[in-house]
Coordinates of C-alpha atoms (C1' of nucleotides) in Angstrom, one line a residue:
Chain A
X1 CA -110.4 -242.7 -104.0
X2 CA -113.5 -240.4 -104.7
X3 CA -112.6 -237.6 -107.1
X4 CA -114.2 -234.7 -108.2
X5 CA -114.1 -231.8 -110.7
X6 CA -110.6 -231.2 -111.6
X7 CA -109.5 -234.5 -110.4
X8 CA -109.1 -232.9 -106.9
X9 CA -109.1 -236.1 -104.3
X10 CA -111.8 -235.0 -101.8
X11 CA -111.4 -237.8 -99.5
X12 CA -108.0 -236.6 -98.4
X13 CA -108.3 -235.5 -95.0
X14 CA -106.7 -232.0 -94.3
X15 CA -107.3 -229.2 -96.0
X16 CA -103.7 -228.6 -96.8
X17 CA -103.8 -231.5 -99.7
X18 CA -107.1 -229.7 -101.3
X19 CA -105.4 -226.5 -101.2
X20 CA -102.2 -228.0 -102.8
X21 CA -104.2 -229.5 -105.4
X22 CA -106.2 -226.3 -106.6
X23 CA -102.9 -224.8 -106.8
X24 CA -101.1 -227.3 -109.1
X25 CA -104.3 -226.4 -111.2
X26 CA -102.6 -223.0 -111.9
X27 CA -101.0 -222.9 -115.3
X28 CA -97.5 -221.3 -115.6
X29 CA -97.9 -217.6 -116.7
X30 CA -100.7 -217.3 -114.2
X31 CA -101.1 -216.4 -110.7
X32 CA -104.2 -216.7 -108.4
X33 CA -105.1 -214.8 -104.9
X34 CA -105.3 -216.6 -101.8
X35 CA -109.1 -216.2 -101.1
X36 CA -109.3 -217.4 -104.9
X37 CA -107.7 -220.3 -104.2
X38 CA -109.6 -220.8 -100.6
X39 CA -112.9 -220.5 -102.6
X40 CA -112.1 -223.1 -105.2
X41 CA -111.0 -225.7 -102.7
X42 CA -114.2 -225.2 -100.9
X43 CA -112.8 -223.5 -97.9
X44 CA -114.9 -220.3 -98.5
X45 CA -113.3 -217.2 -96.8
X46 CA -110.1 -219.2 -95.3
X47 CA -107.8 -217.4 -97.2
X48 CA -105.5 -217.3 -94.7
X49 CA -105.5 -220.8 -94.3
X50 CA -104.2 -220.8 -98.0
X51 CA -100.9 -219.4 -96.8
X52 CA -100.9 -221.5 -93.9
X53 CA -100.8 -224.4 -96.2
X54 CA -98.2 -223.1 -98.3
X55 CA -96.2 -222.6 -95.4
X56 CA -96.2 -226.1 -94.4
X57 CA -95.4 -227.2 -98.2
X58 CA -92.6 -229.5 -98.0
X59 CA -89.3 -228.1 -99.6
X60 CA -89.9 -230.2 -102.4
X61 CA -93.3 -228.9 -102.9
X62 CA -94.5 -232.1 -104.3
X63 CA -94.9 -230.1 -107.6
X64 CA -97.0 -227.5 -106.4
X65 CA -96.1 -224.0 -108.2
X66 CA -96.7 -222.1 -104.8
X67 CA -95.1 -219.4 -106.4
X68 CA -98.4 -219.1 -108.4
X69 CA -100.3 -217.8 -105.3
X70 CA -99.9 -214.2 -104.3
X71 CA -102.4 -211.7 -102.4
X72 CA -105.6 -209.8 -103.7
X73 CA -103.5 -206.6 -104.2
X74 CA -101.2 -208.3 -106.8
X75 CA -98.2 -208.6 -104.5
X76 CA -96.1 -211.2 -103.2
X77 CA -97.2 -211.5 -99.5
X78 CA -94.3 -211.0 -97.2
X79 CA -93.5 -213.5 -94.3
X80 CA -90.4 -211.6 -92.8
X81 CA -86.8 -212.2 -92.6
X82 CA -84.9 -214.6 -95.0
X83 CA -88.5 -215.3 -96.8
X84 CA -88.6 -216.5 -100.4
X85 CA -90.1 -213.4 -101.8
X86 CA -87.4 -213.1 -103.9
X87 CA -87.4 -216.5 -105.2
X88 CA -91.0 -216.4 -105.7
X89 CA -91.0 -213.6 -107.9
X90 CA -88.0 -214.5 -110.2
X91 CA -89.9 -217.7 -111.0
X92 CA -92.8 -216.3 -111.7
X93 CA -91.2 -213.4 -114.0
X94 CA -89.1 -216.5 -115.7
X95 CA -92.4 -217.8 -116.7
X96 CA -93.6 -214.5 -117.9
X97 CA -95.5 -212.8 -115.1
X98 CA -94.4 -208.9 -115.4
X99 CA -94.3 -207.1 -112.3
X100 CA -94.8 -203.0 -112.9
X101 CA -92.8 -200.7 -111.1
X102 CA -94.2 -200.7 -107.3
X103 CA -94.0 -204.8 -107.5
X104 CA -97.1 -205.5 -108.3
X105 CA -98.8 -208.1 -111.2
X106 CA -102.0 -206.7 -113.0
X107 CA -104.0 -209.2 -111.9
X108 CA -106.3 -208.6 -114.9
X109 CA -104.0 -209.8 -117.2
X110 CA -102.0 -212.8 -115.4
X111 CA -104.8 -213.5 -113.1
X112 CA -106.1 -217.1 -113.3
X113 CA -109.7 -217.6 -114.4
X114 CA -109.8 -220.7 -112.7
X115 CA -111.0 -222.5 -115.6
X116 CA -108.2 -222.4 -118.4
X117 CA -105.4 -220.4 -119.4
X118 CA -106.7 -217.7 -121.1
Chain B
dA1 C1' -114.3 -227.0 -75.7
dT2 C1' -111.0 -222.4 -75.5
dG3 C1' -108.1 -218.9 -77.2
dC4 C1' -104.2 -217.6 -80.4
dT5 C1' -102.1 -217.7 -85.0
dG6 C1' -101.5 -216.7 -89.8
dA7 C1' -97.8 -216.2 -97.0
dC8 C1' -105.4 -213.2 -96.2
dT9 C1' -109.4 -210.0 -98.1
dA10 C1' -113.4 -206.4 -98.1
dT11 C1' -114.1 -201.7 -96.7
dG12 C1' -113.6 -196.8 -95.0
dT13 C1' -111.1 -192.7 -94.3
Chain C
dT1 C1' -102.8 -194.7 -103.0
dA2 C1' -101.8 -195.8 -98.5
dC3 C1' -103.0 -197.2 -93.6
dA4 C1' -106.2 -198.9 -90.1
dT5 C1' -109.9 -202.0 -88.8
dA6 C1' -112.8 -205.8 -88.8
dG7 C1' -114.1 -210.5 -90.3
dC8 C1' -112.5 -215.1 -91.8
dC9 C1' -111.9 -220.1 -90.3
dA10 C1' -109.0 -224.0 -89.9
dG11 C1' -105.2 -226.1 -86.9
dC12 C1' -103.0 -226.6 -82.9
dA13 C1' -101.5 -226.3 -77.9

DNA sequence: ATGCTGACTATGT
DNA sequence: TACATAGCCAGCA
């Protein structure tokens, strides 16, 4: 199986696999935006697809830290009634990610650089 | 091939 | 800061 930077399996068919592979690289205590993940996964501006891929993630999550992906405003994207937004926030707070009074994360502090944990 | 959809983003007011 | 719009692009029917 051919691999490339970061050990991401490039040959795998669907974009989902690639997206999940990128998300798995996000270290605990850090967050990345949908657009950022899309770009690193080689999907250009398909930020929306990232959300779509995470939504299609099996419950087990395959060990993918889906909670570390938030939108460019530093907020948890809402997906409707009964969504796991609360769980996501709790998981992040447990990793040390701080939410301000407006439920936003300071991307300048907790944003993932795409390289290593700062 | 065509059109619709979505856990988005950048830009303007 | 908040809301509205237009642009995005892979999946799926």
